[in-house]
Coordinates of C-alpha atoms and ligand atoms in Angstrom, one line a residue:
X1 CA 17.4 -6.2 22.8
X2 CA 15.1 -3.5 24.3
X3 CA 11.4 -4.4 24.4
X4 CA 9.9 -2.8 21.3
X5 CA 6.3 -1.6 20.9
X6 CA 6.0 -1.8 17.1
X7 CA 3.2 0.4 15.9
X8 CA 4.4 1.2 12.4
X9 CA 2.8 -1.6 10.5
X10 CA 2.0 0.7 7.5
X11 CA 5.8 1.0 7.0
X12 CA 6.3 -2.8 7.1
X13 CA 5.1 -5.8 9.0
X14 CA 6.6 -8.8 10.8
X15 CA 7.2 -11.8 8.6
X16 CA 4.6 -14.5 9.1
X17 CA 6.3 -17.6 10.5
X18 CA 4.6 -20.1 8.2
X19 CA 5.7 -17.9 5.3
X20 CA 9.3 -18.0 6.5
X21 CA 9.1 -21.8 6.8
X22 CA 7.7 -22.1 3.3
X23 CA 10.5 -19.9 1.9
X24 CA 13.5 -21.7 3.5
X25 CA 13.8 -24.7 1.2
X26 CA 14.1 -22.4 -1.9
X27 CA 17.3 -20.9 -0.5
X28 CA 19.2 -24.1 0.2
X29 CA 17.6 -27.2 -1.3
X30 CA 15.3 -26.2 -4.2
X31 CA 17.6 -23.3 -5.3
X32 CA 17.4 -24.0 -9.1
X33 CA 16.5 -21.2 -11.5
X34 CA 12.8 -21.8 -12.1
X35 CA 13.2 -21.1 -15.8
X36 CA 15.6 -23.9 -16.5
X37 CA 14.3 -27.0 -18.4
X38 CA 15.9 -29.8 -16.2
X39 CA 14.1 -31.7 -13.6
X40 CA 15.9 -30.1 -10.6
X41 CA 14.1 -26.8 -11.5
X42 CA 10.7 -28.5 -11.3
X43 CA 10.3 -27.8 -7.6
X44 CA 10.8 -24.0 -8.0
X45 CA 8.7 -23.9 -11.1
X46 CA 5.8 -25.7 -9.4
X47 CA 6.1 -23.5 -6.3
X48 CA 5.8 -20.4 -8.4
X49 CA 2.9 -21.7 -10.3
X50 CA 1.1 -22.6 -7.0
X51 CA 2.0 -19.2 -5.5
X52 CA 0.5 -17.5 -8.6
X53 CA -2.7 -19.5 -8.2
X54 CA -3.0 -18.7 -4.4
X55 CA -2.4 -15.0 -4.9
X56 CA -4.9 -14.9 -7.8
X57 CA -7.6 -16.6 -5.7
X58 CA -7.0 -14.2 -2.8
X59 CA -8.0 -11.2 -5.0
X60 CA -10.4 -13.1 -7.3
X61 CA -8.2 -12.9 -10.4
X62 CA -6.9 -15.4 -12.9
X63 CA -3.4 -16.8 -12.3
X64 CA -2.2 -15.5 -15.6
X65 CA -3.2 -12.0 -14.5
X66 CA -0.6 -11.9 -11.7
X67 CA 2.8 -10.5 -12.6
X68 CA 5.5 -10.8 -10.0
X69 CA 7.6 -7.7 -9.3
X70 CA 10.1 -6.5 -6.7
X71 CA 7.4 -4.7 -4.7
X72 CA 4.9 -1.8 -4.6
X73 CA 7.2 0.8 -6.1
X74 CA 8.0 -1.3 -9.2
X75 CA 4.3 -2.2 -9.7
X76 CA 3.3 1.4 -9.5
X77 CA 6.1 2.5 -11.9
X78 CA 5.1 -0.1 -14.4
X79 CA 1.4 0.8 -14.3
X80 CA 2.1 4.6 -14.7
X81 CA 4.9 4.5 -17.2
X82 CA 3.1 2.0 -19.4
X83 CA 1.4 5.0 -21.1
X84 CA 4.8 6.2 -22.4
X85 CA 6.1 2.8 -23.3
X86 CA 3.0 2.0 -25.3
X87 CA 3.0 5.4 -27.1
X88 CA -0.8 5.4 -26.6
X89 CA -2.9 8.0 -28.4
X90 CA -4.6 8.5 -25.1
X91 CA -1.8 10.5 -23.5
X92 CA -3.4 12.0 -20.5
X93 CA -3.1 10.4 -17.0
X94 CA -5.3 11.4 -14.0
X95 CA -4.2 10.7 -10.5
X96 CA -4.7 12.2 -7.0
X97 CA -2.5 14.5 -5.1
X98 CA -2.4 12.1 -2.1
X99 CA -0.8 9.1 -3.9
X100 CA 2.4 7.5 -2.6
X101 CA 5.6 8.9 -4.1
X102 CA 6.0 5.7 -6.2
X103 CA 3.0 7.0 -8.2
X104 CA 3.6 10.7 -7.9
X105 CA 7.3 10.5 -9.0
X106 CA 6.4 8.2 -11.8
X107 CA 3.8 10.8 -12.9
X108 CA 6.4 13.5 -12.8
X109 CA 8.6 11.3 -15.0
X110 CA 5.9 10.9 -17.7
X111 CA 5.2 14.6 -17.5
X112 CA 8.9 15.2 -18.3
X113 CA 8.5 12.9 -21.3
X114 CA 5.6 15.1 -22.6
X115 CA 2.6 13.1 -21.2
X116 CA 0.2 15.4 -19.3
X117 CA -0.9 14.5 -15.8
X118 CA -3.9 15.9 -13.9
X119 CA -3.7 15.7 -10.1
X120 CA -7.1 15.6 -8.4
X121 CA -7.5 17.1 -5.0
X122 CA -9.4 15.1 -2.4
X123 CA -11.8 16.4 0.1
X124 CA -11.0 17.2 3.8
X125 CA -10.9 13.5 4.8
X126 CA -8.9 12.4 1.8
X127 CA -11.6 11.1 -0.4
X128 CA -11.5 11.7 -4.2
X129 CA -15.0 12.6 -5.1
X130 CA -16.5 10.8 -8.1
X131 CA -17.7 14.1 -9.5
X132 CA -14.1 15.5 -9.3
X133 CA -12.9 12.6 -11.4
X134 CA -15.8 12.9 -13.8
X135 CA -15.2 16.6 -14.4
X136 CA -11.5 15.9 -15.2
X137 CA -12.1 13.1 -17.7
X138 CA -11.7 13.7 -21.4
X139 CA -11.4 11.4 -24.4
X140 CA -7.6 11.9 -24.2
X141 CA -7.5 10.2 -20.8
X142 CA -5.6 6.9 -21.1
X143 CA -5.1 6.1 -17.4
X144 CA -6.7 6.9 -14.1
X145 CA -4.6 5.9 -11.0
X146 CA -6.2 6.3 -7.6
X147 CA -4.9 4.5 -4.5
X148 CA -7.3 2.1 -2.7
X149 CA -6.2 3.2 0.8
X150 CA -3.9 6.0 1.8
X151 CA -0.7 5.2 3.6
X152 CA -0.6 8.3 5.8
X153 CA -4.2 8.8 6.9
X154 CA -5.8 5.5 5.9
X155 CA -8.7 6.8 3.8
X156 CA -10.3 4.2 1.7
X157 CA -11.5 5.4 -1.7
X158 CA -14.7 4.5 -3.6
X159 CA -12.7 2.6 -6.2
X160 CA -15.6 0.8 -7.8
X161 CA -17.3 4.1 -8.6
X162 CA -14.1 5.8 -9.7
X163 CA -13.2 2.8 -12.0
X164 CA -16.6 2.8 -13.6
X165 CA -16.2 6.5 -14.6
X166 CA -12.7 5.8 -16.1
X167 CA -14.2 3.0 -18.1
X168 CA -17.0 5.1 -19.4
X169 CA -14.3 7.2 -21.1
X170 CA -12.4 4.2 -22.3
X171 CA -9.5 4.7 -19.9
X172 CA -7.5 2.0 -18.0
X173 CA -8.0 2.1 -14.2
X174 CA -5.1 1.3 -11.9
X175 CA -5.2 1.3 -8.1
X176 CA -2.2 1.3 -5.7
X177 CA -3.6 -1.3 -3.2
X178 CA -0.3 -1.7 -1.3
X179 CA -1.8 -0.7 2.0
X180 CA -5.0 -2.5 1.5
X181 CA -4.2 -6.0 0.2
X182 CA -4.2 -8.5 3.2
X183 CA -5.9 -5.9 5.4
X184 CA -9.3 -5.4 3.8
X185 CA -11.2 -7.5 1.3
X186 CA -9.8 -6.9 -2.2
X187 CA -11.8 -8.4 -5.1
X188 CA -10.6 -7.2 -8.5
X189 CA -13.9 -8.2 -10.2
X190 CA -16.0 -6.4 -7.7
X191 CA -13.8 -3.3 -7.8
X192 CA -13.6 -3.4 -11.6
X193 CA -10.0 -2.3 -11.7
X194 CA -7.7 -3.1 -14.7
X195 CA -4.4 -3.0 -12.7
X196 CA -3.6 -3.3 -9.0
X197 CA -0.3 -3.0 -7.2
X198 CA 0.6 -4.9 -4.1
X199 CA 3.6 -5.5 -1.9
X200 CA 4.3 -8.5 0.3
X201 CA 6.1 -6.8 3.2
X202 CA 2.9 -4.9 4.0
X203 CA 1.0 -8.1 4.6
X204 CA 3.5 -10.1 6.7
X205 CA 5.3 -11.4 3.7
X206 CA 9.0 -10.8 2.8
X207 CA 10.5 -7.5 1.6
X208 CA 11.5 -7.0 -2.0
X209 CA 8.6 -8.8 -3.7
X210 CA 5.2 -7.8 -4.8
X211 CA 2.9 -8.1 -7.8
X212 CA 1.0 -6.2 -10.4
X213 CA -2.5 -7.5 -11.3
X214 CA -3.2 -6.9 -15.0
X215 CA -6.6 -7.7 -16.2
X216 CA -6.6 -10.0 -19.2
X217 CA -6.9 -7.9 -22.4
X218 CA -5.4 -4.8 -20.9
X219 CA -2.9 -3.3 -23.2
X220 CA 0.5 -3.4 -21.5
X221 CA 4.1 -3.2 -22.8
X222 CA 7.1 -5.0 -21.3
X223 CA 8.5 -3.0 -18.4
X224 CA 11.7 -4.7 -17.8
X225 CA 13.4 -6.2 -20.8
X226 CA 15.5 -9.4 -20.8
X227 CA 14.4 -13.0 -20.5
X228 CA 11.0 -14.3 -21.1
X229 CA 9.8 -14.5 -17.5
X230 CA 6.4 -13.3 -16.5
X231 CA 5.0 -13.8 -20.0
X232 CA 7.9 -11.8 -21.4
X233 CA 6.6 -8.6 -19.8
X234 CA 8.8 -8.5 -16.7
X235 CA 12.2 -10.1 -17.2
X236 CA 14.5 -11.3 -14.5
X237 CA 15.2 -14.6 -12.7
X238 CA 12.2 -15.3 -10.4
X239 CA 12.6 -14.6 -6.7
X240 CA 11.3 -18.1 -5.9
X241 CA 11.5 -17.8 -2.1
X242 CA 10.1 -14.4 -2.0
X243 CA 7.2 -15.3 -4.2
X244 CA 6.4 -18.4 -2.2
X245 CA 6.6 -16.4 1.1
X246 CA 4.3 -13.8 -0.3
X247 CA 1.7 -16.3 -1.3
X248 CA 1.7 -18.0 2.1
X249 CA 1.5 -14.7 3.9
X250 CA -1.4 -13.4 1.8
X251 CA -3.3 -16.7 2.1
X252 CA -3.0 -16.7 5.8
X253 CA -4.0 -13.0 6.1
X254 CA -7.0 -13.4 3.8
X255 CA -8.2 -16.6 5.6
X256 CA -8.0 -14.9 9.0
X257 CA -9.0 -11.4 7.8
X258 CA -12.2 -11.1 9.9
X259 CA -10.3 -12.2 13.1
X260 CA -7.5 -9.8 12.5
X261 CA -9.8 -6.9 11.7
X262 CA -11.8 -7.5 14.9
X263 CA -8.7 -7.7 17.0
X264 CA -7.1 -4.6 15.4
X265 CA -10.4 -2.6 15.5
X266 CA -10.8 -3.4 19.2
X267 CA -7.2 -2.1 19.9
X268 CA -7.9 1.0 17.8
X269 CA -11.1 1.8 19.8
X270 CA -9.2 1.2 23.0
X271 CA -6.5 3.6 22.0
X272 CA -9.0 6.3 21.0
X273 CA -11.0 5.9 24.2
X274 CA -7.9 6.1 26.4
X275 CA -6.6 9.1 24.5
X276 CA -9.9 10.9 24.9
X277 CA -9.7 10.3 28.7
X278 CA -6.4 12.2 28.8
X279 CA -8.1 15.4 27.6
X280 CA -5.2 16.1 25.2
X281 CA -6.5 18.1 22.1
X282 CA -6.1 16.3 18.9
X283 CA -7.8 15.7 15.5
X284 CA -8.1 12.4 13.8
X285 CA -7.5 12.4 10.1
X286 CA -9.0 10.2 7.3
X287 CA -12.7 10.3 8.0
X288 CA -15.1 7.4 8.7
X289 CA -13.8 4.8 6.3
X290 CA -10.2 4.1 7.0
X291 CA -7.9 1.1 7.1
X292 CA -8.3 -0.9 10.3
X293 CA -5.6 0.1 12.8
X294 CA -4.3 3.1 10.8
X295 CA -4.6 6.0 13.2
X296 CA -3.4 9.4 12.0
X297 CA -3.5 11.8 14.9
X298 CA -2.8 15.5 14.8
X299 CA -2.0 17.1 18.2
X300 CA -2.6 20.8 18.5
X301 CA 0.5 23.0 18.7
X302 CA 2.7 20.0 19.0
X303 CA 5.8 18.8 17.1
X304 CA 5.2 15.4 15.5
X305 CA 8.9 14.7 14.9
X306 CA 9.7 15.5 18.6
X307 CA 6.9 13.1 19.7
X308 CA 8.3 10.4 17.4
X309 CA 11.8 10.8 18.9
X310 CA 10.6 10.8 22.4
X311 CA 8.4 7.7 21.8
X312 CA 11.5 6.1 20.2
X313 CA 13.4 6.6 23.4
X314 CA 10.8 4.5 25.1
X315 CA 11.1 1.8 22.4
X316 CA 7.8 2.8 20.7
X317 CA 7.9 2.9 16.8
X318 CA 5.4 5.2 15.0
X319 CA 5.6 7.5 12.0
X320 CA 5.1 11.2 11.5
X321 CA 3.4 13.4 8.9
X322 CA 5.6 16.4 9.2
X323 CA 9.4 16.6 9.3
X324 CA 11.4 19.5 10.6
X325 CA 14.7 20.8 9.8
X326 CA 16.3 23.7 11.8
X327 CA 14.5 26.4 9.8
X328 CA 11.1 25.0 8.8
X329 CA 8.6 22.3 9.2
X330 CA 7.8 20.3 6.0
X331 CA 4.3 19.1 6.1
X332 CA 3.5 16.0 4.1
X333 CA 1.8 16.3 0.7
X334 CA -1.1 14.3 2.0
X335 CA -1.8 16.6 5.0
X336 CA -1.4 19.6 2.7
X337 CA -3.8 18.2 0.2
X338 CA -6.6 17.6 2.8
X339 CA -6.1 21.2 3.9
X340 CA -5.2 20.4 7.6
X341 CA -4.5 23.6 9.6
X342 CA -0.8 24.0 10.2
X343 CA -1.3 24.1 14.0
X344 CA -2.5 20.5 13.8
X345 CA -0.5 19.3 10.8
X346 CA 2.9 19.9 12.5
X347 CA 1.9 17.7 15.4
X348 CA 0.9 14.6 13.3
X349 CA 1.8 11.1 14.3
X350 CA 0.7 7.9 12.4
X351 CA 0.1 4.9 14.6
X352 CA -0.4 1.8 12.6
X353 CA -1.5 -1.4 14.4
X354 CA -1.1 -4.9 13.2
X355 CA -2.2 -8.4 14.2
X356 CA 0.7 -8.8 16.5
X357 CA -0.1 -5.8 18.7
X358 CA -1.6 -6.3 22.2
X359 CA -3.6 -4.3 24.8
X360 CA -0.4 -3.8 26.7
X361 CA 1.1 -2.0 23.6
X362 CA -1.9 0.4 23.5
X363 CA -1.5 1.1 27.2
X364 CA 2.2 1.8 26.7
X365 CA 1.6 4.1 23.7
X366 CA -1.1 6.2 25.4
X367 CA 0.8 6.5 28.6
X368 CA 3.9 7.6 26.7
X369 CA 1.9 10.2 24.6
X370 CA 0.3 11.5 27.8
X371 CA 3.7 11.9 29.5
X372 CA 5.1 13.7 26.4
X373 CA 2.2 16.1 25.8
X374 CA 1.0 16.9 29.3
Ligands
PLP401 N1 2.4 2.5 -2.3 C1 2.0 2.7 -1.1 C2 0.6 3.1 -0.8 C3 2.8 2.4 0.0 O1 2.4 2.6 1.2 C4 4.1 1.9 -0.3 C5 5.1 1.7 0.8 O2 5.1 2.4 1.8 C6 4.5 1.7 -1.6 C7 3.6 2.0 -2.6 C8 5.8 1.2 -2.0 O3 5.9 -0.2 -1.8 P1 7.3 -1.0 -1.6 O4 7.9 -0.6 -0.3 O5 7.0 -2.4 -1.7 O6 8.2 -0.5 -2.7

């Protein structure tokens, strides 16, 4: 296989080897359905209980506040659509216009069902100002959903302040923390959130598994009906191996968080310094407080999609913020919401570094960008 420089860790991450090791027995040895009463199912049941405890302790929650799902998309759908399922009197939802499509499309679905949604516009670096939320709040607001960190430009939101505004009006506060969990410190008590979405494959866990944190006492209705798994709120045979792998991956990322952040930040600084040396004109999106290693760059008068394909020819994986068809360039909703000028937006590339990246990767990325753009 061609040597790959993987710099798209916001899309997905490499599975942690210890997580893989921990998962394997649940495919071939301890394969019992965890909900069965016989002793053969004890291993799976115990493993899920332990995984729930580990995950809860990583985000400072109680084990019974962790609900396993199939990933970030499902967790977001559950949190948003809960307002319709519960037929709450507080019908209005407030979110931001830079959320992931898992939130935005769920919001569009509840709008079609007659539940109004207000989309807050962030500032030029992608921050939702507390005052903007405060001005939009009414006594009809049932839910506020603002992501912890943006997946395209990395902006980290002032969740604690935003959640406290929501609570002042009696609304539930949900945060999509899919990009943040395992990468920055996430403490649900400190943040004061009522619901939080996470996805294992974003923090070196397996794909197809995640969780929704639901604070004890928060009014929620069953999202997926069937068996009595997950306290009868999310039915379906448990993905034992996935859940176990997710817990091990999260524990390892949280234990080594400082080390990883230091390593990734160093590579990030190196990339920016090397890029500056080239003299190529670019703008960096997302402001001062961004996810470690998430580097959204907008090159002036360039074509982000063409850069992506030319990097791909050299085995370098990154993402873009604008996609072209033969007639037009479609600039992402996030870049549009922050008001980035078109000359820059069209040339946007997202480089997202992870703990497995090296200095050599950075040298290769910058050398390739230089060759393409000069
Ligand atoms: N929310 C955010 C912020 C994301 O970045 C993603 C994935 O890219 C999701 C939700 C969806 O997560 P999953 O891939 O686990 O469905």
